[in-house]
């Protein structure tokens, strides 16, 4: 299986997830717990890898991140570049 990167990252949403998580004053552990309450099993280290762009994010994870963070999927995918 070929591993794909976009500008050295494996996702587009990690930086926005980090920014929104910090804005809501959630730790990575808190965010992982909220995801787990929505039946998406992620550990703190998975959140960290998503935020730094070394882990892929599935479409269903993206949908739940948006719900938990109170934004749209489109907001998570917005890029400054």
PDB file of N, CA and C in Angstrom:
ATOM      1  N   UNK A   1       0.838  -1.182   0.000  1.00  0.00           N
ATOM      2  CA  UNK A   1       0.000   0.000   0.000  1.00  0.00           C
ATOM      3  C   UNK A   1       0.881   1.242   0.000  1.00  0.00           C
ATOM      4  N   UNK A   2       0.587   2.169  -0.885  1.00  0.00           N
ATOM      5  CA  UNK A   2       1.332   3.413  -0.972  1.00  0.00           C
ATOM      6  C   UNK A   2       0.822   4.382   0.086  1.00  0.00           C
ATOM      7  N   UNK A   3       1.737   5.001   0.787  1.00  0.00           N
ATOM      8  CA  UNK A   3       1.392   5.996   1.789  1.00  0.00           C
ATOM      9  C   UNK A   3       1.437   7.371   1.121  1.00  0.00           C
ATOM     10  N   UNK A   4       0.369   8.121   1.263  1.00  0.00           N
ATOM     11  CA  UNK A   4       0.266   9.417   0.622  1.00  0.00           C
ATOM     12  C   UNK A   4       0.479  10.542   1.626  1.00  0.00           C
ATOM     13  N   UNK A   5       1.200  11.554   1.177  1.00  0.00           N
ATOM     14  CA  UNK A   5       1.418  12.769   1.957  1.00  0.00           C
ATOM     15  C   UNK A   5       0.985  13.956   1.112  1.00  0.00           C
ATOM     16  N   UNK A   6       0.549  15.009   1.759  1.00  0.00           N
ATOM     17  CA  UNK A   6       0.254  16.272   1.089  1.00  0.00           C
ATOM     18  C   UNK A   6       1.053  17.338   1.813  1.00  0.00           C
ATOM     19  N   UNK A   7       2.042  17.856   1.133  1.00  0.00           N
ATOM     20  CA  UNK A   7       2.956  18.836   1.747  1.00  0.00           C
ATOM     21  C   UNK A   7       3.565  18.299   3.045  1.00  0.00           C
ATOM     22  N   UNK A   8       3.908  17.013   3.037  1.00  0.00           N
ATOM     23  CA  UNK A   8       4.561  16.402   4.187  1.00  0.00           C
ATOM     24  C   UNK A   8       3.634  15.988   5.314  1.00  0.00           C
ATOM     25  N   UNK A   9       2.341  16.110   5.119  1.00  0.00           N
ATOM     26  CA  UNK A   9       1.368  15.762   6.164  1.00  0.00           C
ATOM     27  C   UNK A   9       0.439  14.678   5.656  1.00  0.00           C
ATOM     28  N   UNK A  10      -0.106  13.906   6.574  1.00  0.00           N
ATOM     29  CA  UNK A  10      -1.036  12.844   6.225  1.00  0.00           C
ATOM     30  C   UNK A  10      -2.496  13.259   6.406  1.00  0.00           C
ATOM     31  N   UNK A  11      -2.718  14.503   6.822  1.00  0.00           N
ATOM     32  CA  UNK A  11      -4.090  15.014   6.933  1.00  0.00           C
ATOM     33  C   UNK A  11      -4.080  16.529   6.744  1.00  0.00           C
ATOM     34  N   UNK A  12      -5.232  17.068   6.458  1.00  0.00           N
ATOM     35  CA  UNK A  12      -5.391  18.519   6.315  1.00  0.00           C
ATOM     36  C   UNK A  12      -5.964  19.168   7.566  1.00  0.00           C
ATOM     37  N   UNK A  13      -6.535  18.377   8.441  1.00  0.00           N
ATOM     38  CA  UNK A  13      -7.320  18.920   9.540  1.00  0.00           C
ATOM     39  C   UNK A  13      -6.579  19.036  10.870  1.00  0.00           C
ATOM     40  N   UNK A  14      -5.425  18.425  11.003  1.00  0.00           N
ATOM     41  CA  UNK A  14      -4.744  18.357  12.294  1.00  0.00           C
ATOM     42  C   UNK A  14      -4.472  19.701  12.941  1.00  0.00           C
ATOM     43  N   UNK A  15      -3.984  20.656  12.160  1.00  0.00           N
ATOM     44  CA  UNK A  15      -3.687  21.976  12.720  1.00  0.00           C
ATOM     45  C   UNK A  15      -4.962  22.663  13.209  1.00  0.00           C
ATOM     46  N   UNK A  16      -6.052  22.504  12.459  1.00  0.00           N
ATOM     47  CA  UNK A  16      -7.327  23.107  12.877  1.00  0.00           C
ATOM     48  C   UNK A  16      -7.894  22.413  14.106  1.00  0.00           C
ATOM     49  N   UNK A  17      -7.737  21.107  14.190  1.00  0.00           N
ATOM     50  CA  UNK A  17      -8.183  20.381  15.388  1.00  0.00           C
ATOM     51  C   UNK A  17      -7.425  20.889  16.608  1.00  0.00           C
ATOM     52  N   UNK A  18      -6.112  21.052  16.473  1.00  0.00           N
ATOM     53  CA  UNK A  18      -5.300  21.549  17.589  1.00  0.00           C
ATOM     54  C   UNK A  18      -5.741  22.947  18.000  1.00  0.00           C
ATOM     55  N   UNK A  19      -5.922  23.845  17.011  1.00  0.00           N
ATOM     56  CA  UNK A  19      -6.323  25.215  17.304  1.00  0.00           C
ATOM     57  C   UNK A  19      -7.669  25.248  18.021  1.00  0.00           C
ATOM     58  N   UNK A  20      -8.638  24.494  17.529  1.00  0.00           N
ATOM     59  CA  UNK A  20      -9.967  24.473  18.149  1.00  0.00           C
ATOM     60  C   UNK A  20      -9.936  23.822  19.528  1.00  0.00           C
ATOM     61  N   UNK A  21      -9.136  22.766  19.678  1.00  0.00           N
ATOM     62  CA  UNK A  21      -9.010  22.105  20.980  1.00  0.00           C
ATOM     63  C   UNK A  21      -8.456  23.086  22.006  1.00  0.00           C
ATOM     64  N   UNK A  22      -7.417  23.810  21.626  1.00  0.00           N
ATOM     65  CA  UNK A  22      -6.812  24.782  22.545  1.00  0.00           C
ATOM     66  C   UNK A  22      -7.774  25.928  22.844  1.00  0.00           C
ATOM     67  N   UNK A  23      -8.509  26.371  21.832  1.00  0.00           N
ATOM     68  CA  UNK A  23      -9.483  27.449  22.011  1.00  0.00           C
ATOM     69  C   UNK A  23     -10.550  27.043  23.022  1.00  0.00           C
ATOM     70  N   UNK A  24     -10.921  25.771  23.032  1.00  0.00           N
ATOM     71  CA  UNK A  24     -11.921  25.260  23.979  1.00  0.00           C
ATOM     72  C   UNK A  24     -11.287  24.816  25.300  1.00  0.00           C
ATOM     73  N   UNK A  25      -9.968  25.022  25.410  1.00  0.00           N
ATOM     74  CA  UNK A  25      -9.213  24.671  26.626  1.00  0.00           C
ATOM     75  C   UNK A  25      -9.346  23.198  26.995  1.00  0.00           C
ATOM     76  N   UNK A  26      -9.267  22.359  25.953  1.00  0.00           N
ATOM     77  CA  UNK A  26      -9.288  20.912  26.153  1.00  0.00           C
ATOM     78  C   UNK A  26      -7.878  20.358  26.015  1.00  0.00           C
ATOM     79  N   UNK A  27      -7.531  19.434  26.867  1.00  0.00           N
ATOM     80  CA  UNK A  27      -6.267  18.725  26.686  1.00  0.00           C
ATOM     81  C   UNK A  27      -6.475  17.651  25.617  1.00  0.00           C
ATOM     82  N   UNK A  28      -5.397  17.087  25.125  1.00  0.00           N
ATOM     83  CA  UNK A  28      -5.514  15.983  24.173  1.00  0.00           C
ATOM     84  C   UNK A  28      -6.253  14.810  24.817  1.00  0.00           C
ATOM     85  N   UNK A  29      -6.017  14.581  26.086  1.00  0.00           N
ATOM     86  CA  UNK A  29      -6.703  13.510  26.813  1.00  0.00           C
ATOM     87  C   UNK A  29      -8.199  13.789  26.888  1.00  0.00           C
ATOM     88  N   UNK A  30      -8.575  15.056  27.165  1.00  0.00           N
ATOM     89  CA  UNK A  30      -9.993  15.432  27.214  1.00  0.00           C
ATOM     90  C   UNK A  30     -10.662  15.195  25.867  1.00  0.00           C
ATOM     91  N   UNK A  31      -9.983  15.593  24.777  1.00  0.00           N
ATOM     92  CA  UNK A  31     -10.554  15.412  23.447  1.00  0.00           C
ATOM     93  C   UNK A  31     -10.700  13.932  23.121  1.00  0.00           C
ATOM     94  N   UNK A  32      -9.696  13.136  23.473  1.00  0.00           N
ATOM     95  CA  UNK A  32      -9.779  11.690  23.247  1.00  0.00           C
ATOM     96  C   UNK A  32     -10.973  11.102  24.000  1.00  0.00           C
ATOM     97  N   UNK A  33     -11.209  11.565  25.226  1.00  0.00           N
ATOM     98  CA  UNK A  33     -12.342  11.067  26.020  1.00  0.00           C
ATOM     99  C   UNK A  33     -13.665  11.447  25.368  1.00  0.00           C
ATOM    100  N   UNK A  34     -13.782  12.665  24.863  1.00  0.00           N
ATOM    101  CA  UNK A  34     -15.009  13.091  24.190  1.00  0.00           C
ATOM    102  C   UNK A  34     -15.235  12.280  22.915  1.00  0.00           C
ATOM    103  N   UNK A  35     -14.175  11.969  22.202  1.00  0.00           N
ATOM    104  CA  UNK A  35     -14.298  11.145  21.004  1.00  0.00           C
ATOM    105  C   UNK A  35     -14.774   9.745  21.392  1.00  0.00           C
ATOM    106  N   UNK A  36     -14.219   9.220  22.477  1.00  0.00           N
ATOM    107  CA  UNK A  36     -14.594   7.880  22.926  1.00  0.00           C
ATOM    108  C   UNK A  36     -16.058   7.836  23.354  1.00  0.00           C
ATOM    109  N   UNK A  37     -16.577   8.912  23.925  1.00  0.00           N
ATOM    110  CA  UNK A  37     -17.997   8.976  24.277  1.00  0.00           C
ATOM    111  C   UNK A  37     -18.876   8.929  23.023  1.00  0.00           C
ATOM    112  N   UNK A  38     -18.303   9.320  21.888  1.00  0.00           N
ATOM    113  CA  UNK A  38     -19.016   9.254  20.604  1.00  0.00           C
ATOM    114  C   UNK A  38     -18.652   7.995  19.835  1.00  0.00           C
ATOM    115  N   UNK A  39     -18.113   7.015  20.553  1.00  0.00           N
ATOM    116  CA  UNK A  39     -17.803   5.686  20.005  1.00  0.00           C
ATOM    117  C   UNK A  39     -16.656   5.664  18.996  1.00  0.00           C
ATOM    118  N   UNK A  40     -15.776   6.674  19.038  1.00  0.00           N
ATOM    119  CA  UNK A  40     -14.557   6.680  18.237  1.00  0.00           C
ATOM    120  C   UNK A  40     -13.404   6.469  19.208  1.00  0.00           C
ATOM    121  N   UNK A  41     -12.792   5.300  19.149  1.00  0.00           N
ATOM    122  CA  UNK A  41     -11.753   4.957  20.118  1.00  0.00           C
ATOM    123  C   UNK A  41     -10.406   5.513  19.656  1.00  0.00           C
ATOM    124  N   UNK A  42     -10.003   6.604  20.300  1.00  0.00           N
ATOM    125  CA  UNK A  42      -8.714   7.241  20.056  1.00  0.00           C
ATOM    126  C   UNK A  42      -8.037   7.461  21.402  1.00  0.00           C
ATOM    127  N   UNK A  43      -6.750   7.251  21.433  1.00  0.00           N
ATOM    128  CA  UNK A  43      -5.959   7.540  22.632  1.00  0.00           C
ATOM    129  C   UNK A  43      -5.319   8.916  22.481  1.00  0.00           C
ATOM    130  N   UNK A  44      -4.764   9.438  23.560  1.00  0.00           N
ATOM    131  CA  UNK A  44      -4.122  10.747  23.534  1.00  0.00           C
ATOM    132  C   UNK A  44      -3.013  10.803  22.490  1.00  0.00           C
ATOM    133  N   UNK A  45      -2.230   9.735  22.359  1.00  0.00           N
ATOM    134  CA  UNK A  45      -1.132   9.757  21.388  1.00  0.00           C
ATOM    135  C   UNK A  45      -1.653   9.812  19.953  1.00  0.00           C
ATOM    136  N   UNK A  46      -2.825   9.264  19.689  1.00  0.00           N
ATOM    137  CA  UNK A  46      -3.424   9.365  18.358  1.00  0.00           C
ATOM    138  C   UNK A  46      -3.823  10.806  18.062  1.00  0.00           C
ATOM    139  N   UNK A  47      -4.374  11.490  19.056  1.00  0.00           N
ATOM    140  CA  UNK A  47      -4.715  12.907  18.889  1.00  0.00           C
ATOM    141  C   UNK A  47      -3.444  13.693  18.583  1.00  0.00           C
ATOM    142  N   UNK A  48      -2.382  13.417  19.302  1.00  0.00           N
ATOM    143  CA  UNK A  48      -1.117  14.102  19.076  1.00  0.00           C
ATOM    144  C   UNK A  48      -0.612  13.893  17.648  1.00  0.00           C
ATOM    145  N   UNK A  49      -0.650  12.652  17.185  1.00  0.00           N
ATOM    146  CA  UNK A  49      -0.168  12.355  15.832  1.00  0.00           C
ATOM    147  C   UNK A  49      -1.062  12.985  14.769  1.00  0.00           C
ATOM    148  N   UNK A  50      -2.358  13.063  15.019  1.00  0.00           N
ATOM    149  CA  UNK A  50      -3.253  13.747  14.086  1.00  0.00           C
ATOM    150  C   UNK A  50      -2.889  15.224  14.014  1.00  0.00           C
ATOM    151  N   UNK A  51      -2.687  15.838  15.171  1.00  0.00           N
ATOM    152  CA  UNK A  51      -2.397  17.270  15.209  1.00  0.00           C
ATOM    153  C   UNK A  51      -1.075  17.625  14.536  1.00  0.00           C
ATOM    154  N   UNK A  52      -0.088  16.750  14.623  1.00  0.00           N
ATOM    155  CA  UNK A  52       1.192  17.051  13.971  1.00  0.00           C
ATOM    156  C   UNK A  52       1.257  16.530  12.537  1.00  0.00           C
ATOM    157  N   UNK A  53       0.202  15.840  12.119  1.00  0.00           N
ATOM    158  CA  UNK A  53       0.088  15.439  10.731  1.00  0.00           C
ATOM    159  C   UNK A  53       0.732  14.130  10.357  1.00  0.00           C
ATOM    160  N   UNK A  54       1.019  13.276  11.333  1.00  0.00           N
ATOM    161  CA  UNK A  54       1.658  11.996  11.019  1.00  0.00           C
ATOM    162  C   UNK A  54       0.670  10.826  11.030  1.00  0.00           C
ATOM    163  N   UNK A  55      -0.619  11.117  11.218  1.00  0.00           N
ATOM    164  CA  UNK A  55      -1.642  10.070  11.206  1.00  0.00           C
ATOM    165  C   UNK A  55      -2.789  10.485  10.292  1.00  0.00           C
ATOM    166  N   UNK A  56      -3.266   9.544   9.505  1.00  0.00           N
ATOM    167  CA  UNK A  56      -4.442   9.780   8.677  1.00  0.00           C
ATOM    168  C   UNK A  56      -5.669   9.950   9.561  1.00  0.00           C
ATOM    169  N   UNK A  57      -6.670  10.664   9.043  1.00  0.00           N
ATOM    170  CA  UNK A  57      -7.953  10.820   9.720  1.00  0.00           C
ATOM    171  C   UNK A  57      -9.018  10.258   8.784  1.00  0.00           C
ATOM    172  N   UNK A  58      -9.800   9.329   9.286  1.00  0.00           N
ATOM    173  CA  UNK A  58     -10.863   8.747   8.466  1.00  0.00           C
ATOM    174  C   UNK A  58     -12.029   9.718   8.362  1.00  0.00           C
ATOM    175  N   UNK A  59     -12.890   9.477   7.392  1.00  0.00           N
ATOM    176  CA  UNK A  59     -14.046  10.356   7.203  1.00  0.00           C
ATOM    177  C   UNK A  59     -14.972  10.332   8.418  1.00  0.00           C
ATOM    178  N   UNK A  60     -15.178   9.171   9.017  1.00  0.00           N
ATOM    179  CA  UNK A  60     -16.073   9.120  10.181  1.00  0.00           C
ATOM    180  C   UNK A  60     -15.428   9.770  11.402  1.00  0.00           C
ATOM    181  N   UNK A  61     -14.098   9.689  11.537  1.00  0.00           N
ATOM    182  CA  UNK A  61     -13.420  10.406  12.624  1.00  0.00           C
ATOM    183  C   UNK A  61     -13.560  11.910  12.425  1.00  0.00           C
ATOM    184  N   UNK A  62     -13.400  12.365  11.194  1.00  0.00           N
ATOM    185  CA  UNK A  62     -13.516  13.782  10.887  1.00  0.00           C
ATOM    186  C   UNK A  62     -14.905  14.309  11.248  1.00  0.00           C
ATOM    187  N   UNK A  63     -15.928  13.534  10.922  1.00  0.00           N
ATOM    188  CA  UNK A  63     -17.301  13.914  11.229  1.00  0.00           C
ATOM    189  C   UNK A  63     -17.498  14.075  12.747  1.00  0.00           C
ATOM    190  N   UNK A  64     -16.944  13.145  13.525  1.00  0.00           N
ATOM    191  CA  UNK A  64     -17.109  13.211  14.978  1.00  0.00           C
ATOM    192  C   UNK A  64     -16.243  14.321  15.576  1.00  0.00           C
ATOM    193  N   UNK A  65     -15.028  14.535  15.053  1.00  0.00           N
ATOM    194  CA  UNK A  65     -14.223  15.673  15.511  1.00  0.00           C
ATOM    195  C   UNK A  65     -15.017  16.965  15.343  1.00  0.00           C
ATOM    196  N   UNK A  66     -15.653  17.137  14.189  1.00  0.00           N
ATOM    197  CA  UNK A  66     -16.435  18.350  13.937  1.00  0.00           C
ATOM    198  C   UNK A  66     -17.560  18.488  14.954  1.00  0.00           C
ATOM    199  N   UNK A  67     -18.269  17.407  15.205  1.00  0.00           N
ATOM    200  CA  UNK A  67     -19.379  17.445  16.168  1.00  0.00           C
ATOM    201  C   UNK A  67     -18.875  17.773  17.568  1.00  0.00           C
ATOM    202  N   UNK A  68     -17.823  17.100  18.000  1.00  0.00           N
ATOM    203  CA  UNK A  68     -17.282  17.306  19.355  1.00  0.00           C
ATOM    204  C   UNK A  68     -16.750  18.726  19.531  1.00  0.00           C
ATOM    205  N   UNK A  69     -16.133  19.271  18.478  1.00  0.00           N
ATOM    206  CA  UNK A  69     -15.548  20.614  18.570  1.00  0.00           C
ATOM    207  C   UNK A  69     -16.538  21.718  18.218  1.00  0.00           C
ATOM    208  N   UNK A  70     -17.746  21.334  17.784  1.00  0.00           N
ATOM    209  CA  UNK A  70     -18.787  22.312  17.522  1.00  0.00           C
ATOM    210  C   UNK A  70     -18.582  23.135  16.258  1.00  0.00           C
ATOM    211  N   UNK A  71     -17.991  22.511  15.238  1.00  0.00           N
ATOM    212  CA  UNK A  71     -17.761  23.192  13.964  1.00  0.00           C
ATOM    213  C   UNK A  71     -18.207  22.278  12.823  1.00  0.00           C
ATOM    214  N   UNK A  72     -18.123  22.776  11.613  1.00  0.00           N
ATOM    215  CA  UNK A  72     -18.457  21.951  10.459  1.00  0.00           C
ATOM    216  C   UNK A  72     -17.216  21.193   9.984  1.00  0.00           C
ATOM    217  N   UNK A  73     -17.434  20.149   9.222  1.00  0.00           N
ATOM    218  CA  UNK A  73     -16.325  19.416   8.622  1.00  0.00           C
ATOM    219  C   UNK A  73     -15.520  20.368   7.740  1.00  0.00           C
ATOM    220  N   UNK A  74     -16.204  21.246   7.032  1.00  0.00           N
ATOM    221  CA  UNK A  74     -15.529  22.212   6.166  1.00  0.00           C
ATOM    222  C   UNK A  74     -14.582  23.106   6.969  1.00  0.00           C
ATOM    223  N   UNK A  75     -14.998  23.497   8.172  1.00  0.00           N
ATOM    224  CA  UNK A  75     -14.128  24.313   9.031  1.00  0.00           C
ATOM    225  C   UNK A  75     -12.838  23.556   9.383  1.00  0.00           C
ATOM    226  N   UNK A  76     -12.948  22.264   9.604  1.00  0.00           N
ATOM    227  CA  UNK A  76     -11.758  21.474   9.938  1.00  0.00           C
ATOM    228  C   UNK A  76     -10.815  21.346   8.755  1.00  0.00           C
ATOM    229  N   UNK A  77     -11.350  21.449   7.555  1.00  0.00           N
ATOM    230  CA  UNK A  77     -10.532  21.250   6.351  1.00  0.00           C
ATOM    231  C   UNK A  77      -9.983  22.557   5.778  1.00  0.00           C
ATOM    232  N   UNK A  78     -10.374  23.697   6.328  1.00  0.00           N
ATOM    233  CA  UNK A  78      -9.899  24.984   5.822  1.00  0.00           C
ATOM    234  C   UNK A  78      -8.392  25.093   5.988  1.00  0.00           C
ATOM    235  N   UNK A  79      -7.788  25.709   4.989  1.00  0.00           N
ATOM    236  CA  UNK A  79      -6.330  25.875   5.006  1.00  0.00           C
ATOM    237  C   UNK A  79      -5.986  27.338   4.786  1.00  0.00           C
ATOM    238  N   UNK A  80      -4.962  27.805   5.493  1.00  0.00           N
ATOM    239  CA  UNK A  80      -4.494  29.193   5.305  1.00  0.00           C
ATOM    240  C   UNK A  80      -3.665  29.319   4.032  1.00  0.00           C
ATOM    241  N   UNK A  81      -3.158  28.163   3.532  1.00  0.00           N
ATOM    242  CA  UNK A  81      -2.274  28.206   2.365  1.00  0.00           C
ATOM    243  C   UNK A  81      -3.018  27.882   1.200  1.00  0.00           C
TER     244      UNK A  81
END
